[in-house]
mmCIF file of C-alpha atoms in Angstrom:
data_model
loop_
_atom_site.group_PDB
_atom_site.id
_atom_site.type_symbol
_atom_site.label_atom_id
_atom_site.label_comp_id
_atom_site.label_asym_id
_atom_site.label_seq_id
_atom_site.Cartn_x
_atom_site.Cartn_y
_atom_site.Cartn_z
ATOM 1 C CA MET A 23 -91.653 35.863 178.295
ATOM 2 C CA GLY A 24 -91.507 37.419 174.822
ATOM 3 C CA ILE A 25 -94.049 39.836 173.382
ATOM 4 C CA SER A 26 -95.162 37.225 170.797
ATOM 5 C CA ASN A 27 -95.938 34.766 173.578
ATOM 6 C CA LEU A 28 -98.289 37.262 175.210
ATOM 7 C CA THR A 29 -100.332 37.802 172.032
ATOM 8 C CA ARG A 30 -103.843 36.379 172.280
ATOM 9 C CA LEU A 31 -103.995 33.185 170.225
ATOM 10 C CA SER A 32 -106.345 33.007 167.241
ATOM 11 C CA GLU A 33 -106.049 29.253 166.761
ATOM 12 C CA PHE A 34 -104.921 26.031 168.404
ATOM 13 C CA ILE A 35 -103.238 22.888 167.104
ATOM 14 C CA LEU A 36 -104.881 19.561 168.029
ATOM 15 C CA ILE A 37 -102.133 16.988 168.524
ATOM 16 C CA GLY A 38 -104.623 14.115 168.078
ATOM 17 C CA LEU A 39 -104.155 10.530 169.202
ATOM 18 C CA SER A 40 -100.741 10.147 167.575
ATOM 19 C CA SER A 41 -98.115 12.472 166.112
ATOM 20 C CA HIS A 42 -96.635 9.736 163.907
ATOM 21 C CA PRO A 43 -97.519 10.204 160.186
ATOM 22 C CA GLU A 44 -97.754 6.448 159.572
ATOM 23 C CA ASP A 45 -100.562 6.160 162.165
ATOM 24 C CA GLN A 46 -102.864 8.755 160.606
ATOM 25 C CA LYS A 47 -104.486 6.733 157.792
ATOM 26 C CA PRO A 48 -105.158 3.603 159.911
ATOM 27 C CA LEU A 49 -106.651 5.809 162.644
ATOM 28 C CA PHE A 50 -108.752 7.613 160.014
ATOM 29 C CA ALA A 51 -110.135 4.290 158.723
ATOM 30 C CA LEU A 52 -110.820 3.004 162.253
ATOM 31 C CA PHE A 53 -112.676 6.100 163.449
ATOM 32 C CA LEU A 54 -114.559 6.505 160.173
ATOM 33 C CA ILE A 55 -115.928 2.965 160.563
ATOM 34 C CA MET A 56 -116.792 3.604 164.225
ATOM 35 C CA TYR A 57 -118.531 6.874 163.317
ATOM 36 C CA LEU A 58 -120.583 5.273 160.516
ATOM 37 C CA VAL A 59 -121.563 2.387 162.819
ATOM 38 C CA THR A 60 -122.593 4.918 165.496
ATOM 39 C CA LEU A 61 -124.740 6.907 163.049
ATOM 40 C CA THR A 62 -126.362 3.822 161.510
ATOM 41 C CA GLY A 63 -127.000 2.011 164.808
ATOM 42 C CA ASN A 64 -128.491 4.980 166.640
ATOM 43 C CA LEU A 65 -130.564 6.029 163.616
ATOM 44 C CA LEU A 66 -132.003 2.504 163.397
ATOM 45 C CA ILE A 67 -132.913 2.648 167.103
ATOM 46 C CA ILE A 68 -134.746 5.972 166.582
ATOM 47 C CA LEU A 69 -136.599 4.747 163.475
ATOM 48 C CA ALA A 70 -137.534 1.424 165.100
ATOM 49 C CA ILE A 71 -138.993 3.171 168.158
ATOM 50 C CA ARG A 72 -140.858 5.809 166.129
ATOM 51 C CA SER A 73 -142.376 3.257 163.731
ATOM 52 C CA ASP A 74 -143.469 0.559 166.239
ATOM 53 C CA PRO A 75 -146.639 1.293 168.284
ATOM 54 C CA LYS A 76 -145.550 -1.270 170.918
ATOM 55 C CA LEU A 77 -142.472 0.842 171.691
ATOM 56 C CA GLN A 78 -144.442 4.013 172.433
ATOM 57 C CA ASN A 79 -143.739 4.231 176.168
ATOM 58 C CA PRO A 80 -141.477 6.432 178.344
ATOM 59 C CA MET A 81 -138.559 3.980 178.423
ATOM 60 C CA TYR A 82 -138.233 3.893 174.643
ATOM 61 C CA PHE A 83 -139.048 7.582 174.299
ATOM 62 C CA PHE A 84 -135.976 8.403 176.418
ATOM 63 C CA LEU A 85 -133.925 5.750 174.596
ATOM 64 C CA SER A 86 -134.708 7.425 171.246
ATOM 65 C CA ILE A 87 -133.649 10.807 172.672
ATOM 66 C CA LEU A 88 -130.468 9.203 174.051
ATOM 67 C CA SER A 89 -129.697 7.808 170.585
ATOM 68 C CA PHE A 90 -130.217 11.252 169.044
ATOM 69 C CA ALA A 91 -127.954 12.840 171.705
ATOM 70 C CA ASP A 92 -125.300 10.178 171.000
ATOM 71 C CA ILE A 93 -125.367 11.010 167.283
ATOM 72 C CA CYS A 94 -124.876 14.699 168.099
ATOM 73 C CA TYR A 95 -122.248 13.921 170.757
ATOM 74 C CA THR A 96 -119.993 11.998 168.385
ATOM 75 C CA THR A 97 -120.644 14.432 165.507
ATOM 76 C CA VAL A 98 -119.262 17.281 167.628
ATOM 77 C CA VAL A 99 -115.923 15.443 167.979
ATOM 78 C CA VAL A 100 -115.325 12.809 165.284
ATOM 79 C CA PRO A 101 -115.671 14.715 161.935
ATOM 80 C CA LYS A 102 -113.024 17.264 162.978
ATOM 81 C CA MET A 103 -110.821 14.403 164.177
ATOM 82 C CA LEU A 104 -111.190 12.662 160.793
ATOM 83 C CA VAL A 105 -110.229 15.853 158.934
ATOM 84 C CA ASN A 106 -107.145 16.273 161.131
ATOM 85 C CA PHE A 107 -106.001 12.688 160.490
ATOM 86 C CA LEU A 108 -105.581 13.596 156.801
ATOM 87 C CA SER A 109 -104.428 17.183 157.337
ATOM 88 C CA GLU A 110 -100.901 18.426 157.935
ATOM 89 C CA THR A 111 -101.892 21.589 159.840
ATOM 90 C CA LYS A 112 -104.424 20.124 162.357
ATOM 91 C CA THR A 113 -105.473 23.620 163.408
ATOM 92 C CA ILE A 114 -108.760 24.757 164.968
ATOM 93 C CA SER A 115 -109.717 28.408 165.372
ATOM 94 C CA TYR A 116 -110.304 29.881 168.828
ATOM 95 C CA ALA A 117 -114.033 30.408 168.142
ATOM 96 C CA GLU A 118 -114.426 26.908 166.675
ATOM 97 C CA CYS A 119 -112.632 25.441 169.686
ATOM 98 C CA LEU A 120 -115.008 27.110 172.172
ATOM 99 C CA THR A 121 -118.010 26.114 170.041
ATOM 100 C CA GLN A 122 -116.870 22.492 170.000
ATOM 101 C CA MET A 123 -116.281 22.611 173.750
ATOM 102 C CA TYR A 124 -119.769 24.028 174.365
ATOM 103 C CA PHE A 125 -121.657 21.428 172.337
ATOM 104 C CA PHE A 126 -119.470 18.611 173.658
ATOM 105 C CA LEU A 127 -120.425 19.598 177.212
ATOM 106 C CA VAL A 128 -124.100 20.079 176.253
ATOM 107 C CA PHE A 129 -124.601 16.635 174.709
ATOM 108 C CA GLY A 130 -122.375 14.930 177.276
ATOM 109 C CA ASN A 131 -124.504 16.327 180.100
ATOM 110 C CA ILE A 132 -127.743 15.504 178.265
ATOM 111 C CA ASP A 133 -126.499 11.905 178.013
ATOM 112 C CA SER A 134 -125.747 11.904 181.732
ATOM 113 C CA TYR A 135 -129.174 13.239 182.755
ATOM 114 C CA LEU A 136 -131.023 10.968 180.331
ATOM 115 C CA LEU A 137 -129.310 7.950 181.903
ATOM 116 C CA ALA A 138 -130.559 9.178 185.304
ATOM 117 C CA VAL A 139 -134.106 9.696 183.976
ATOM 118 C CA MET A 140 -134.053 6.189 182.477
ATOM 119 C CA ALA A 141 -133.010 4.794 185.875
ATOM 120 C CA ILE A 142 -135.985 6.578 187.487
ATOM 121 C CA ASP A 143 -138.233 5.133 184.775
ATOM 122 C CA ARG A 144 -137.008 1.590 185.548
ATOM 123 C CA TYR A 145 -137.517 2.191 189.286
ATOM 124 C CA VAL A 146 -141.131 3.265 188.772
ATOM 125 C CA ALA A 147 -141.822 0.396 186.338
ATOM 126 C CA ILE A 148 -140.470 -2.269 188.713
ATOM 127 C CA CYS A 149 -141.299 -0.866 192.156
ATOM 128 C CA ASN A 150 -144.594 0.880 191.352
ATOM 129 C CA PRO A 151 -145.952 -0.844 188.219
ATOM 130 C CA PHE A 152 -149.658 -0.119 188.850
ATOM 131 C CA HIS A 153 -149.024 3.641 188.876
ATOM 132 C CA TYR A 154 -146.400 3.635 186.107
ATOM 133 C CA VAL A 155 -148.677 5.172 183.453
ATOM 134 C CA THR A 156 -149.798 8.005 185.741
ATOM 135 C CA VAL A 157 -146.365 8.719 187.261
ATOM 136 C CA MET A 158 -144.442 8.622 183.964
ATOM 137 C CA ASN A 159 -147.079 10.480 181.960
ATOM 138 C CA HIS A 160 -146.336 12.479 178.807
ATOM 139 C CA ARG A 161 -146.233 15.827 180.634
ATOM 140 C CA ARG A 162 -143.746 14.583 183.248
ATOM 141 C CA CYS A 163 -141.527 12.971 180.605
ATOM 142 C CA THR A 164 -141.494 16.236 178.651
ATOM 143 C CA LEU A 165 -140.584 18.205 181.784
ATOM 144 C CA LEU A 166 -137.748 15.783 182.631
ATOM 145 C CA LEU A 167 -136.394 16.107 179.101
ATOM 146 C CA ALA A 168 -136.735 19.920 179.143
ATOM 147 C CA PHE A 169 -134.873 20.113 182.465
ATOM 148 C CA SER A 170 -132.071 17.868 181.158
ATOM 149 C CA VAL A 171 -131.597 20.020 178.062
ATOM 150 C CA ALA A 172 -131.938 23.398 179.814
ATOM 151 C CA PHE A 173 -129.562 22.542 182.669
ATOM 152 C CA SER A 174 -127.013 21.067 180.251
ATOM 153 C CA CYS A 175 -127.043 24.231 178.120
ATOM 154 C CA LEU A 176 -126.622 26.535 181.133
ATOM 155 C CA HIS A 177 -123.915 24.353 182.703
ATOM 156 C CA SER A 178 -121.956 24.272 179.439
ATOM 157 C CA LEU A 179 -122.343 28.013 178.880
ATOM 158 C CA LEU A 180 -120.912 28.710 182.347
ATOM 159 C CA HIS A 181 -117.759 26.691 181.709
ATOM 160 C CA VAL A 182 -117.200 28.062 178.191
ATOM 161 C CA LEU A 183 -117.590 31.657 179.414
ATOM 162 C CA LEU A 184 -115.050 30.961 182.176
ATOM 163 C CA VAL A 185 -112.607 29.601 179.577
ATOM 164 C CA ASN A 186 -113.223 32.606 177.312
ATOM 165 C CA ARG A 187 -112.070 35.026 180.031
ATOM 166 C CA LEU A 188 -108.612 33.395 180.140
ATOM 167 C CA THR A 189 -105.509 34.528 178.250
ATOM 168 C CA PHE A 190 -103.760 31.889 176.153
ATOM 169 C CA CYS A 191 -100.109 32.111 175.207
ATOM 170 C CA ALA A 192 -97.779 30.153 172.959
ATOM 171 C CA PRO A 193 -97.318 27.229 172.635
ATOM 172 C CA ASN A 194 -100.810 26.635 171.273
ATOM 173 C CA VAL A 195 -100.692 22.833 171.020
ATOM 174 C CA ILE A 196 -103.650 21.041 172.675
ATOM 175 C CA GLN A 197 -102.597 17.577 173.821
ATOM 176 C CA HIS A 198 -105.893 16.032 172.764
ATOM 177 C CA PHE A 199 -107.998 15.174 169.701
ATOM 178 C CA PHE A 200 -110.654 17.808 170.475
ATOM 179 C CA CYS A 201 -111.159 20.926 172.605
ATOM 180 C CA ASP A 202 -111.865 19.363 175.981
ATOM 181 C CA VAL A 203 -111.844 21.657 179.014
ATOM 182 C CA ASN A 204 -108.799 20.322 180.892
ATOM 183 C CA PRO A 205 -106.308 20.230 177.977
ATOM 184 C CA VAL A 206 -107.340 23.766 176.961
ATOM 185 C CA LEU A 207 -106.959 25.061 180.526
ATOM 186 C CA LYS A 208 -103.393 23.732 180.601
ATOM 187 C CA LEU A 209 -102.494 26.244 177.843
ATOM 188 C CA ALA A 210 -103.725 29.290 179.778
ATOM 189 C CA CYS A 211 -101.068 31.735 180.991
ATOM 190 C CA SER A 212 -103.559 33.520 183.278
ATOM 191 C CA SER A 213 -104.888 31.989 186.492
ATOM 192 C CA THR A 214 -107.269 29.032 186.089
ATOM 193 C CA PHE A 215 -108.108 28.952 189.803
ATOM 194 C CA VAL A 216 -111.749 30.007 189.298
ATOM 195 C CA ASN A 217 -112.194 27.456 186.498
ATOM 196 C CA GLU A 218 -110.806 24.650 188.630
ATOM 197 C CA VAL A 219 -112.915 25.607 191.668
ATOM 198 C CA VAL A 220 -116.094 25.730 189.552
ATOM 199 C CA ALA A 221 -115.189 22.435 187.874
ATOM 200 C CA MET A 222 -114.621 20.717 191.228
ATOM 201 C CA THR A 223 -117.832 22.141 192.772
ATOM 202 C CA GLU A 224 -120.572 22.914 190.226
ATOM 203 C CA GLY A 225 -119.022 20.580 187.645
ATOM 204 C CA MET A 226 -118.732 17.678 190.065
ATOM 205 C CA ALA A 227 -122.245 18.310 191.391
ATOM 206 C CA SER A 228 -123.688 18.256 187.865
ATOM 207 C CA VAL A 229 -122.045 14.865 187.245
ATOM 208 C CA MET A 230 -122.653 13.387 190.699
ATOM 209 C CA ALA A 231 -126.346 14.393 190.920
ATOM 210 C CA PRO A 232 -127.502 12.056 188.111
ATOM 211 C CA CYS A 233 -124.992 9.408 189.249
ATOM 212 C CA ILE A 234 -126.410 9.441 192.808
ATOM 213 C CA CYS A 235 -129.922 9.344 191.347
ATOM 214 C CA ILE A 236 -128.992 6.206 189.374
ATOM 215 C CA ILE A 237 -127.412 4.540 192.418
ATOM 216 C CA ILE A 238 -130.450 5.230 194.634
ATOM 217 C CA SER A 239 -132.861 4.039 191.919
ATOM 218 C CA TYR A 240 -131.000 0.761 191.458
ATOM 219 C CA LEU A 241 -130.585 0.146 195.187
ATOM 220 C CA ARG A 242 -134.359 0.446 195.571
ATOM 221 C CA ILE A 243 -134.865 -1.769 192.528
ATOM 222 C CA LEU A 244 -132.483 -4.355 194.047
ATOM 223 C CA ILE A 245 -134.392 -4.347 197.339
ATOM 224 C CA ALA A 246 -137.710 -4.745 195.499
ATOM 225 C CA VAL A 247 -136.406 -7.551 193.257
ATOM 226 C CA LEU A 248 -134.942 -9.507 196.176
ATOM 227 C CA ASN A 249 -138.448 -9.576 197.672
ATOM 228 C CA VAL A 250 -139.886 -11.180 194.529
ATOM 229 C CA PRO A 251 -140.604 -14.844 195.427
ATOM 230 C CA SER A 252 -140.075 -16.473 192.014
ATOM 231 C CA VAL A 253 -136.677 -16.851 190.324
ATOM 232 C CA ALA A 254 -138.292 -16.148 186.933
ATOM 233 C CA GLY A 255 -139.665 -12.850 188.259
ATOM 234 C CA LYS A 256 -136.237 -11.832 189.546
ATOM 235 C CA CYS A 257 -134.564 -12.684 186.207
ATOM 236 C CA LYS A 258 -137.186 -10.714 184.271
ATOM 237 C CA ALA A 259 -136.735 -7.640 186.498
ATOM 238 C CA PHE A 260 -132.936 -7.766 186.236
ATOM 239 C CA SER A 261 -133.039 -8.295 182.450
ATOM 240 C CA THR A 262 -134.953 -5.012 181.974
ATOM 241 C CA CYS A 263 -132.145 -3.159 183.795
ATOM 242 C CA SER A 264 -129.038 -4.969 182.545
ATOM 243 C CA SER A 265 -128.683 -2.977 179.301
ATOM 244 C CA HIS A 266 -129.008 0.347 181.083
ATOM 245 C CA LEU A 267 -126.550 -0.661 183.813
ATOM 246 C CA THR A 268 -123.961 -1.689 181.204
ATOM 247 C CA VAL A 269 -124.158 1.727 179.494
ATOM 248 C CA VAL A 270 -124.066 3.568 182.852
ATOM 249 C CA THR A 271 -120.928 1.660 183.916
ATOM 250 C CA LEU A 272 -119.095 2.436 180.655
ATOM 251 C CA PHE A 273 -120.111 6.097 180.621
ATOM 252 C CA TYR A 274 -119.592 7.053 184.265
ATOM 253 C CA GLY A 275 -116.549 4.814 184.753
ATOM 254 C CA SER A 276 -114.579 6.582 182.022
ATOM 255 C CA ILE A 277 -115.802 10.070 182.992
ATOM 256 C CA THR A 278 -114.817 9.526 186.639
ATOM 257 C CA TYR A 279 -111.346 8.380 185.577
ATOM 258 C CA VAL A 280 -110.770 11.408 183.331
ATOM 259 C CA TYR A 281 -112.291 14.322 185.237
ATOM 260 C CA PHE A 282 -112.135 13.533 188.955
ATOM 261 C CA GLN A 283 -108.463 14.398 189.307
ATOM 262 C CA PRO A 284 -106.355 17.576 189.546
ATOM 263 C CA LEU A 285 -105.617 19.443 186.300
ATOM 264 C CA SER A 286 -101.870 18.855 186.704
ATOM 265 C CA ASN A 287 -102.387 15.052 186.550
ATOM 266 C CA TYR A 288 -103.998 15.100 183.072
ATOM 267 C CA THR A 289 -101.988 12.708 180.831
ATOM 268 C CA VAL A 290 -102.086 10.740 177.556
ATOM 269 C CA LYS A 291 -103.952 7.918 179.357
ATOM 270 C CA ASP A 292 -106.865 10.319 179.879
ATOM 271 C CA ARG A 293 -106.892 10.985 176.131
ATOM 272 C CA ILE A 294 -107.389 7.265 175.490
ATOM 273 C CA ALA A 295 -110.027 6.975 178.238
ATOM 274 C CA THR A 296 -111.930 9.873 176.657
ATOM 275 C CA ILE A 297 -112.530 7.716 173.567
ATOM 276 C CA ILE A 298 -114.662 5.371 175.699
ATOM 277 C CA TYR A 299 -117.334 7.945 176.570
ATOM 278 C CA THR A 300 -117.091 10.110 173.428
ATOM 279 C CA VAL A 301 -117.045 7.406 170.729
ATOM 280 C CA LEU A 302 -117.146 3.853 172.079
ATOM 281 C CA THR A 303 -120.201 4.171 174.362
ATOM 282 C CA SER A 304 -122.239 5.926 171.653
ATOM 283 C CA MET A 305 -121.283 3.188 169.185
ATOM 284 C CA LEU A 306 -122.085 0.322 171.566
ATOM 285 C CA ASN A 307 -125.402 1.709 172.867
ATOM 286 C CA PRO A 308 -127.518 0.407 169.945
ATOM 287 C CA PHE A 309 -125.971 -3.073 170.268
ATOM 288 C CA ILE A 310 -126.364 -3.169 174.055
ATOM 289 C CA TYR A 311 -130.002 -2.052 173.975
ATOM 290 C CA SER A 312 -131.036 -4.156 170.966
ATOM 291 C CA LEU A 313 -129.187 -7.413 171.667
ATOM 292 C CA ARG A 314 -130.336 -7.549 175.297
ATOM 293 C CA ASN A 315 -133.885 -6.321 174.785
ATOM 294 C CA GLN A 316 -136.470 -8.522 173.067
ATOM 295 C CA ASP A 317 -138.865 -5.630 172.365
ATOM 296 C CA MET A 318 -136.104 -3.668 170.603
ATOM 297 C CA LYS A 319 -135.105 -6.775 168.651
ATOM 298 C CA ARG A 320 -138.671 -7.197 167.403
ATOM 299 C CA GLY A 321 -138.911 -3.478 166.605
ATOM 300 C CA LEU A 322 -135.709 -3.573 164.548
ATOM 301 C CA GLU A 323 -136.811 -6.754 162.753
ATOM 302 C CA LYS A 324 -140.126 -5.099 161.833
ATOM 303 C CA LEU A 325 -138.313 -1.985 160.590
ATOM 304 C CA ILE A 326 -135.866 -4.004 158.454
ATOM 305 C CA SER A 327 -138.723 -6.159 157.113
ATOM 306 C CA ARG A 328 -140.730 -3.037 156.231
ATOM 307 C CA VAL A 329 -137.740 -1.474 154.450
ATOM 308 C CA LYS A 330 -137.116 -4.696 152.490
ATOM 309 C CA THR A 331 -140.781 -4.874 151.450
ATOM 310 C CA GLN A 332 -140.741 -1.278 150.231
ATOM 311 C CA MET A 333 -137.499 -1.853 148.300
ATOM 312 C CA ASP A 334 -138.962 -4.997 146.675
ATOM 313 C CA MET A 335 -142.105 -3.081 145.700
ATOM 314 C CA LEU A 336 -139.975 -0.274 144.236
ATOM 315 C CA SER A 337 -137.796 -2.687 142.243
ATOM 316 C CA ASN A 338 -140.896 -4.529 140.953
ATOM 317 C CA THR A 339 -142.477 -1.242 139.867
ATOM 318 C CA GLN A 340 -139.321 -0.238 138.011
ATOM 319 C CA ALA A 341 -139.093 -3.699 136.375
ATOM 320 C CA ASN A 342 -142.723 -3.440 135.205
ATOM 321 C CA LYS A 343 -142.037 -0.020 133.693
ATOM 322 C CA ILE A 344 -139.045 -1.385 131.787
ATOM 323 C CA HIS A 345 -141.115 -4.261 130.334
ATOM 324 C CA GLU A 346 -144.033 -2.052 129.310
ATOM 325 C CA PRO A 347 -144.345 -1.644 125.495
#
């Protein structure tokens, strides 16, 4: 190996979704639309929940935080991807790469733990409705949120520090559209054994813990619902969980496919699957939660109606000023 190949790299090249020049502008347009839809949809969910007194309960509190985390999650990845679609160099500095990796892991893990907390919330609401207000009180919700954020930050810091200790050699081309852990590890010319062991132990535990929590919560919900005598009662109970289950399936299904495999097996298919949990799930969340939830529908309708009223009042005021002598 030459001396130049042993020099510590100062930047990487992100290969993106396609290396063909003719694909770049269509991909830019597609992901720009998806990003704008994600921002608009999740922002509407947050505003609808914050402005409607009927949505001031733990379930919608966590949904608003999930929407905020989804905005941050996609913002960590998509803007840089959009720039690279229109750029010839497609480079990212070493420091920027590790920063992107850190925040990607932070918001990804926050999403994961929030989905688990929301499953617990549904379990308490369905299986222990008379004690719901006392069990899911403001203090406990705050503690659950604080734990999700704190653990996610520490987990992400561990993995980024382990990556930072590695030596990277030429070639410096990352076979991905952002600095994900596995594609970056494949460029290391020093041993990644510790990274892989930590990823398959602590990393897997951090993903499996909320997943197991969700499974247990929904098994207990299923048992409780099957004991409900009326069909209408069963349908109502399942309808409150259907939106959450759809998001959980999309998120954990794609993550399991990408990460629960040896580093040597990482391929282009994993790059495509990554889009599901980095961009697609965040974009679909507002539609899934609003279209299948009557309370959210009413909240969004009230918000849109309020905005229209304010715009009409503003336009009328401006019209009156124009007609004043």
